[in-house]
Tab-separated table of C-alpha atoms in Angstrom:
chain	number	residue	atom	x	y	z
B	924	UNK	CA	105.892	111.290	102.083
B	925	UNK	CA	104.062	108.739	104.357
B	926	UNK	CA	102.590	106.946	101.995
B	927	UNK	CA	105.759	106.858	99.860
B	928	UNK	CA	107.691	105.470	103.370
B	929	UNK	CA	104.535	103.098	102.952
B	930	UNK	CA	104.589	101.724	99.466
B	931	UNK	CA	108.250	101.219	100.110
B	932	UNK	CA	108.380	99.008	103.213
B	933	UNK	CA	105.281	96.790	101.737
B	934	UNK	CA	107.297	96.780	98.653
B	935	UNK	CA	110.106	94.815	100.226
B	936	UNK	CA	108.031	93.309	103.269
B	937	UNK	CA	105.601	91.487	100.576
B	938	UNK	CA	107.516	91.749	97.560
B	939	UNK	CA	111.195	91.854	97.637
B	940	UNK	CA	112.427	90.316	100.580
B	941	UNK	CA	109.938	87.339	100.206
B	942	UNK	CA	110.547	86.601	96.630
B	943	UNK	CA	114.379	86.829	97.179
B	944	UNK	CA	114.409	84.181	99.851
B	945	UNK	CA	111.633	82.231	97.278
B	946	UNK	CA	113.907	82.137	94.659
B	947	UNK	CA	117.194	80.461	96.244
B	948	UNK	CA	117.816	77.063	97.079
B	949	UNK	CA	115.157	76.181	99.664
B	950	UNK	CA	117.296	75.374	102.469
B	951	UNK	CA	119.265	79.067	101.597
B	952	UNK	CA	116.424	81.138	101.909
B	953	UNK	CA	115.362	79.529	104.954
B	954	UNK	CA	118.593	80.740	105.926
B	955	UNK	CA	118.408	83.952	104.540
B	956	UNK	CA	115.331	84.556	106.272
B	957	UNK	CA	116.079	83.628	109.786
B	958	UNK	CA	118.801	86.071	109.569
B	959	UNK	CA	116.955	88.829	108.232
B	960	UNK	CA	114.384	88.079	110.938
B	961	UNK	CA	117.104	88.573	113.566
B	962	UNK	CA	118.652	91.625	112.137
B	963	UNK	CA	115.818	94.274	110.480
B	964	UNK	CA	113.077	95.498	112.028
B	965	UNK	CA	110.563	93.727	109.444
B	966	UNK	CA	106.921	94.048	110.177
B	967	UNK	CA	107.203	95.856	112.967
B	968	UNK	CA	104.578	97.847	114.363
B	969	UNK	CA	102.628	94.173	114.564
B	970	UNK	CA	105.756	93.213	115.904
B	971	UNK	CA	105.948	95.465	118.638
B	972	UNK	CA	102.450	95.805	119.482
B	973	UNK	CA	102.534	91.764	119.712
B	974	UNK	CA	105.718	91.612	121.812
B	975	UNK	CA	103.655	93.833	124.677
B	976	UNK	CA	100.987	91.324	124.631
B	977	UNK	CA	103.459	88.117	124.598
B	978	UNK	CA	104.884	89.392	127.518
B	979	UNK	CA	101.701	90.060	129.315
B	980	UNK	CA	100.659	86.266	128.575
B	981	UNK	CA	103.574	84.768	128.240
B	982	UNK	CA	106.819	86.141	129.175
B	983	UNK	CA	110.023	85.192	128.021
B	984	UNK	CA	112.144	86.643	125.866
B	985	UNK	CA	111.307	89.294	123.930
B	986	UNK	CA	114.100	89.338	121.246
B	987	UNK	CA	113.954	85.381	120.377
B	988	UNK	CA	110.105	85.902	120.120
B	989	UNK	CA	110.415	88.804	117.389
B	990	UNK	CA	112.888	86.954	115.438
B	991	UNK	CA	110.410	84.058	115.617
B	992	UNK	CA	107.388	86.248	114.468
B	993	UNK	CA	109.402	88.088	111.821
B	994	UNK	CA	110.365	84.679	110.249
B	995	UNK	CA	106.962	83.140	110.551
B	996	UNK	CA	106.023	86.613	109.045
B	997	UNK	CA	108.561	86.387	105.841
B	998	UNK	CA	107.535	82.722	105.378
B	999	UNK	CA	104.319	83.167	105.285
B	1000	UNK	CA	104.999	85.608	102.580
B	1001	UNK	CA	107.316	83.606	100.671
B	1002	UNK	CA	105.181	80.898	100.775
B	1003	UNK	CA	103.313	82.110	97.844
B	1004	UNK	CA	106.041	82.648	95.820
B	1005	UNK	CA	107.287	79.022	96.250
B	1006	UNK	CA	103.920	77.675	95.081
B	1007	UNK	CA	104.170	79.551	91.928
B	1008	UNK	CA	107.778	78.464	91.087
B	1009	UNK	CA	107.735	74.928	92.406
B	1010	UNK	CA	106.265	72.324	91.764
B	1011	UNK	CA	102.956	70.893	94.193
B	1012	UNK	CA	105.453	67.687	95.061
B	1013	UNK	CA	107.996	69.480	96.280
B	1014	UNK	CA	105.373	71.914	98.528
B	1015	UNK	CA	104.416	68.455	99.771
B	1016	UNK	CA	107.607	66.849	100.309
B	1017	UNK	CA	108.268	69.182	103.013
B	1018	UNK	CA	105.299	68.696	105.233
B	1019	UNK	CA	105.039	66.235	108.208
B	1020	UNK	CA	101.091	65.238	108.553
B	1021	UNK	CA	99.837	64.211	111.967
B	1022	UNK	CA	97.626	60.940	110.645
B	1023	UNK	CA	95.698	60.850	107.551
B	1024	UNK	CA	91.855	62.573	107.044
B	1025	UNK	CA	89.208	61.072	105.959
B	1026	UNK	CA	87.522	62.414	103.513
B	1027	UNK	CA	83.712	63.731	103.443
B	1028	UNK	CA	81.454	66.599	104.421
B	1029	UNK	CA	84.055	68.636	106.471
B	1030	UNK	CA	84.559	71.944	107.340
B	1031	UNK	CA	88.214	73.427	107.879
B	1032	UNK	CA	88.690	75.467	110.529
B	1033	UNK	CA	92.297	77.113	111.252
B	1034	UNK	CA	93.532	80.348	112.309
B	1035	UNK	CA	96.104	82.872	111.336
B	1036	UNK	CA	98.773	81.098	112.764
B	1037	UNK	CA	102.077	79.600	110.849
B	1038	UNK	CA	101.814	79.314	107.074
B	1039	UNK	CA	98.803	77.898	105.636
B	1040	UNK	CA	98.955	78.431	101.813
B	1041	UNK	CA	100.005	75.161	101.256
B	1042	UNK	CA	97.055	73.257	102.832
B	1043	UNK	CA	95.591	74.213	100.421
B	1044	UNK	CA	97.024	71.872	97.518
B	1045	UNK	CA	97.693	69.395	100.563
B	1046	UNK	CA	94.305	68.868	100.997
B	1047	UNK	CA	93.253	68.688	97.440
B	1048	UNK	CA	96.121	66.190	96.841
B	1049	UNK	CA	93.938	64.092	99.521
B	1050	UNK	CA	91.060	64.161	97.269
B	1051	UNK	CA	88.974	67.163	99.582
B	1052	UNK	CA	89.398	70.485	97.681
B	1053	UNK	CA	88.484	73.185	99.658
B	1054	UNK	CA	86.594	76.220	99.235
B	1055	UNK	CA	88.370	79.123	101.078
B	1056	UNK	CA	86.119	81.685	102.914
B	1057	UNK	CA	87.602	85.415	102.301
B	1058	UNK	CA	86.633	88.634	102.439
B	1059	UNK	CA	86.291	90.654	99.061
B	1060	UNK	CA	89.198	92.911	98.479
B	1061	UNK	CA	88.175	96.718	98.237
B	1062	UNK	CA	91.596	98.503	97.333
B	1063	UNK	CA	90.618	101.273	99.714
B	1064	UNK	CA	91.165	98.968	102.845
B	1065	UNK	CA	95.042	98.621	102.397
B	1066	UNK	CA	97.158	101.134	103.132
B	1067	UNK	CA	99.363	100.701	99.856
B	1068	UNK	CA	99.359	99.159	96.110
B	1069	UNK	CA	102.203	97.064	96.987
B	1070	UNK	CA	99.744	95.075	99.969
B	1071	UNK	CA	96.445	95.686	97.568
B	1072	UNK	CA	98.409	93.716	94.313
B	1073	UNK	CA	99.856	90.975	96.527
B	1074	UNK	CA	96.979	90.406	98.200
B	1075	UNK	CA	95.215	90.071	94.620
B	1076	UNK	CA	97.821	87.412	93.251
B	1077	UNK	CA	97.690	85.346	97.089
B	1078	UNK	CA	93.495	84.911	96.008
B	1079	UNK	CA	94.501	83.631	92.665
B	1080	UNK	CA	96.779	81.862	94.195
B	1081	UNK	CA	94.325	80.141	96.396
B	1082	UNK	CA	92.054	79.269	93.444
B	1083	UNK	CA	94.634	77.621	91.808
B	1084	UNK	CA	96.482	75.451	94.686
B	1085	UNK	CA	92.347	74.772	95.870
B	1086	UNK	CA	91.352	73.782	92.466
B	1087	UNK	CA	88.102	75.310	93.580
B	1088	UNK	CA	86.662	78.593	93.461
B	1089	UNK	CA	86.845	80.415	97.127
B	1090	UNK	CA	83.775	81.153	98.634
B	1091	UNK	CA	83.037	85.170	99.569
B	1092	UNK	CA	81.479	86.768	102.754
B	1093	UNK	CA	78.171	87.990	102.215
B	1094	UNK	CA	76.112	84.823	101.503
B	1095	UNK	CA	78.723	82.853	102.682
B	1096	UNK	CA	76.548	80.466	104.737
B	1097	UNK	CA	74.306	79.430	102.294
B	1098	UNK	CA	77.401	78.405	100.119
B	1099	UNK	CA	78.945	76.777	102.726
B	1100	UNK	CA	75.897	74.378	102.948
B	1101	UNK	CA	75.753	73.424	99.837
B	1102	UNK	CA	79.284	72.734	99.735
B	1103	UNK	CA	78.761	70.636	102.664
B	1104	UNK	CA	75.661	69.181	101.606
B	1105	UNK	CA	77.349	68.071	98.676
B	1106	UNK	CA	80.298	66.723	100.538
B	1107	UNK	CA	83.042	68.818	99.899
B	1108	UNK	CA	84.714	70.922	102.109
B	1109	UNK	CA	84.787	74.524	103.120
B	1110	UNK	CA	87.862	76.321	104.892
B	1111	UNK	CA	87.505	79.446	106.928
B	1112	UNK	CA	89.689	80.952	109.590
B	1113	UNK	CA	87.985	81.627	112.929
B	1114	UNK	CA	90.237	84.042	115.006
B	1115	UNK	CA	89.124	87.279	113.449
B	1116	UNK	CA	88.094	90.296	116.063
B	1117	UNK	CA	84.067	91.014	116.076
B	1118	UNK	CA	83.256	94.146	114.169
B	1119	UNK	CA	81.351	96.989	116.652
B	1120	UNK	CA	80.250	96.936	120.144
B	1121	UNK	CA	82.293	94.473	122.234
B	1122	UNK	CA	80.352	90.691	121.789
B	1123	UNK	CA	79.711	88.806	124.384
B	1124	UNK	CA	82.257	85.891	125.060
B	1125	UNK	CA	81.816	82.584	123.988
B	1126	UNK	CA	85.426	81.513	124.695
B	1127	UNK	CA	88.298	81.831	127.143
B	1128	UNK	CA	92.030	82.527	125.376
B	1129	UNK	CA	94.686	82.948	127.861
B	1130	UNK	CA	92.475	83.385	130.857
B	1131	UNK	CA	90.459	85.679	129.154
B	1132	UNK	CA	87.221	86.087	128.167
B	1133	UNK	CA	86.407	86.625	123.989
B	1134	UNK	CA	84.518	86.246	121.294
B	1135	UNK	CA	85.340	84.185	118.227
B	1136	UNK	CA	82.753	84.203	115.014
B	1137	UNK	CA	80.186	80.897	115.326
B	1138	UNK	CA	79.289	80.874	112.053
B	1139	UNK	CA	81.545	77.930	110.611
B	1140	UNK	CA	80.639	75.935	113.710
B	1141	UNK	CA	77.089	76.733	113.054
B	1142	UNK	CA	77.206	75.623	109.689
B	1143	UNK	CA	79.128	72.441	110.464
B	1144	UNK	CA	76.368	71.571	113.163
B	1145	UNK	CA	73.491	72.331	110.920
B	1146	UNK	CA	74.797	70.266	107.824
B	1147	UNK	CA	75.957	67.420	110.195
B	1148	UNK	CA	79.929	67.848	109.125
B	1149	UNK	CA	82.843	67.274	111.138
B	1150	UNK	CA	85.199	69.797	112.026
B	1151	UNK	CA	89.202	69.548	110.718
B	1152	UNK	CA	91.434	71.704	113.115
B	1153	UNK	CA	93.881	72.487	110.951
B	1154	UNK	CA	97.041	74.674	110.944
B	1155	UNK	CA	100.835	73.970	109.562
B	1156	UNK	CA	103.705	75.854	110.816
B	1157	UNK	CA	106.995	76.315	109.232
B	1158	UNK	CA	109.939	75.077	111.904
B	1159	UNK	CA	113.753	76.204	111.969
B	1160	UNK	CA	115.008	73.726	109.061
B	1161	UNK	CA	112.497	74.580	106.880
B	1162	UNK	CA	110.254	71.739	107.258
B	1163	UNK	CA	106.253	72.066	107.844
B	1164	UNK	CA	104.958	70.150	110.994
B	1165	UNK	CA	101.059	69.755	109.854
B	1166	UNK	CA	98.548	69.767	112.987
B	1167	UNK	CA	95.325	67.735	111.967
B	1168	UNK	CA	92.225	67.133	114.749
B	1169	UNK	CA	88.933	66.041	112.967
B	1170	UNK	CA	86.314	66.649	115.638
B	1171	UNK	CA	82.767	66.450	115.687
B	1172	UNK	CA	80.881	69.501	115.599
B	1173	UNK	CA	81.797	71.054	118.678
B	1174	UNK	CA	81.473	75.126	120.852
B	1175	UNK	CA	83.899	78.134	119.959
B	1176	UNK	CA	85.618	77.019	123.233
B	1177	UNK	CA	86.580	73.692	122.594
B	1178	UNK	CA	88.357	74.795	119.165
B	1179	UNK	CA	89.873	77.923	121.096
B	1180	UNK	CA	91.132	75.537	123.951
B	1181	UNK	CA	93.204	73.613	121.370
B	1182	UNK	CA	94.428	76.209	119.419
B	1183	UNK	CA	95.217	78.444	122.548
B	1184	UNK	CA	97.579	75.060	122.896
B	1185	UNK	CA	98.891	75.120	119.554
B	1186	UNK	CA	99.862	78.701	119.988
B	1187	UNK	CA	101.582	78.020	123.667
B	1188	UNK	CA	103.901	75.648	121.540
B	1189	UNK	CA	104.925	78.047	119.278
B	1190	UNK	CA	104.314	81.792	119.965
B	1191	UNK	CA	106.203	83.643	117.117
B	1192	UNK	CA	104.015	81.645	114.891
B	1193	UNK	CA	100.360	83.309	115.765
B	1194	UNK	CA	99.800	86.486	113.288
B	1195	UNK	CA	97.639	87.782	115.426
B	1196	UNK	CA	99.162	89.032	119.060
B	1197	UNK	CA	98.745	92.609	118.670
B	1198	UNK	CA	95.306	92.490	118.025
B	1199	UNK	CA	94.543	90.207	120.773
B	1200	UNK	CA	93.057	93.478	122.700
B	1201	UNK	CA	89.960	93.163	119.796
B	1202	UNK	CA	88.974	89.897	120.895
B	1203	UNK	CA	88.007	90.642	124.390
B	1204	UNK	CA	84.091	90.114	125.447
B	1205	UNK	CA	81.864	90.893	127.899
């Protein structure tokens, strides 16, 4: 019966809800999902678990952030239904770019924060397709078909908006040189909890001390590539306000000082609140 309960609410959390608001005139699923973001209890055990650490670092209040998560949530989702039944200039059309990016060697680096599917094609529209760093997919690590299938069709997905193959962990930093030696450009996400004992920090978020993965800063240091700080974030009308920083290679601390900013600005847009617990260091 649990899993059942399961397959059902990731059925309409990744599935139904998402590809209902997709398939409606943009500006009426917009609409469509703020108010289902303000009236169900969608995605809500991250929800809740995120709202107790909002209000630990943030305060304020409670209800407007969950509607704000849920939406960023539902977008985020939907997002990947858009880019398979619209066209890349219309994806496009709706973002607002902080100034343009050079191209060369460069290395990506965002966070799960906003909606970032669409960066993707943005960036390869700017002549700098980029290879996305991801985990392989075991179906055993998701707790239903519905999140194991979608999460199958969002990789495709990523191959085909990239126009580049991704690149996958386990020998990941040797591909990411050569992408970088060859000038391209290599896209990873860095706010992802350390696996095992607790790490030692190299990083203050909130006033706290963590630990955030070095390898893509690492690998942009040894290959001489910048770093892009990159992250878009879908804002009440619909429209995509693009955040762009191309730094030199710089420490964990630096790129967790400016998205710690980013995330200040908008909280309901960070993914990650309730596991903000797995990031702490010693």
């Amino acid at each position: 019966m649990l899993r059942l309960r399961r397959e059902l609410s990731d059925l309409a959390g990744y599935w139904a809800l998402p590809l209902l608001v997709a398939l409606l005139p943009y500006r009426a699923g917009i609409a469509l999902a703020r108010l289902v973001a303000r009236t169900f209890p969608l995605y809500d055990a991250a929800a809740q678990a995120g709202l107790v650490e909002v209000r630990a670092v943030c305060g304020g209040d409670g209800q407007r952030w969950l509607a704000d998560f849920r939406f960023a949530q539902l977008i985020d989702r939907a997002d990947l239904f858009w880019a398979l039944t619209r066209r890349r200039r219309f994806l496009h059309s709706l973002m607002d770019a902080s100034p343009e990016v050079d191209r060369g060697p460069l290395l990506v680096v965002s966070m799960h924060f906003g909606q970032g599917l669409w960066l993707l094609s943005w960036l390869r529209d700017r002549g700098m397709p980029a290879r996305f760093l991801s985990v392989r997919f075991d179906a055993t690590t998701f707790a239903s078909t519905a999140h194991h299938l979608y999460a199958r069709l969002r990789m495709a997905t990523v191959r085909r908006l990239s126009g580049v193959p991704p690149i996958y962990t386990g020998g990941a930093k040797r591909e990411i040189a050569a992408t970088l030696r060859e000038g391209g450009v290599a896209y990873g996400l860095i706010d992802v909890p350390a696996a095992g004992a607790v790490a030692p920090a190299n990083a203050v978020l909130f006033g706290a001390p963590v630990h955030w993965p070095t390898g893509l800063v690492d690998s942009a240091r040894a290959e001489g590539a910048d770093l892009l700080l990159l992250t878009a974030c879908c804002e009440r009308n619909g429209r995509r306000r693009v955040e762009a920083d191309r730094v030199a290679a710089v420490d964990v601390q630096t790129i967790a000082a400016n998205f710690e900013r980013r995330i200040r600005a908008q909280p309901g847009a960070w993914h990650f609140w309730h596991l903000r617990p797995a990031f702490a260091a010693r």
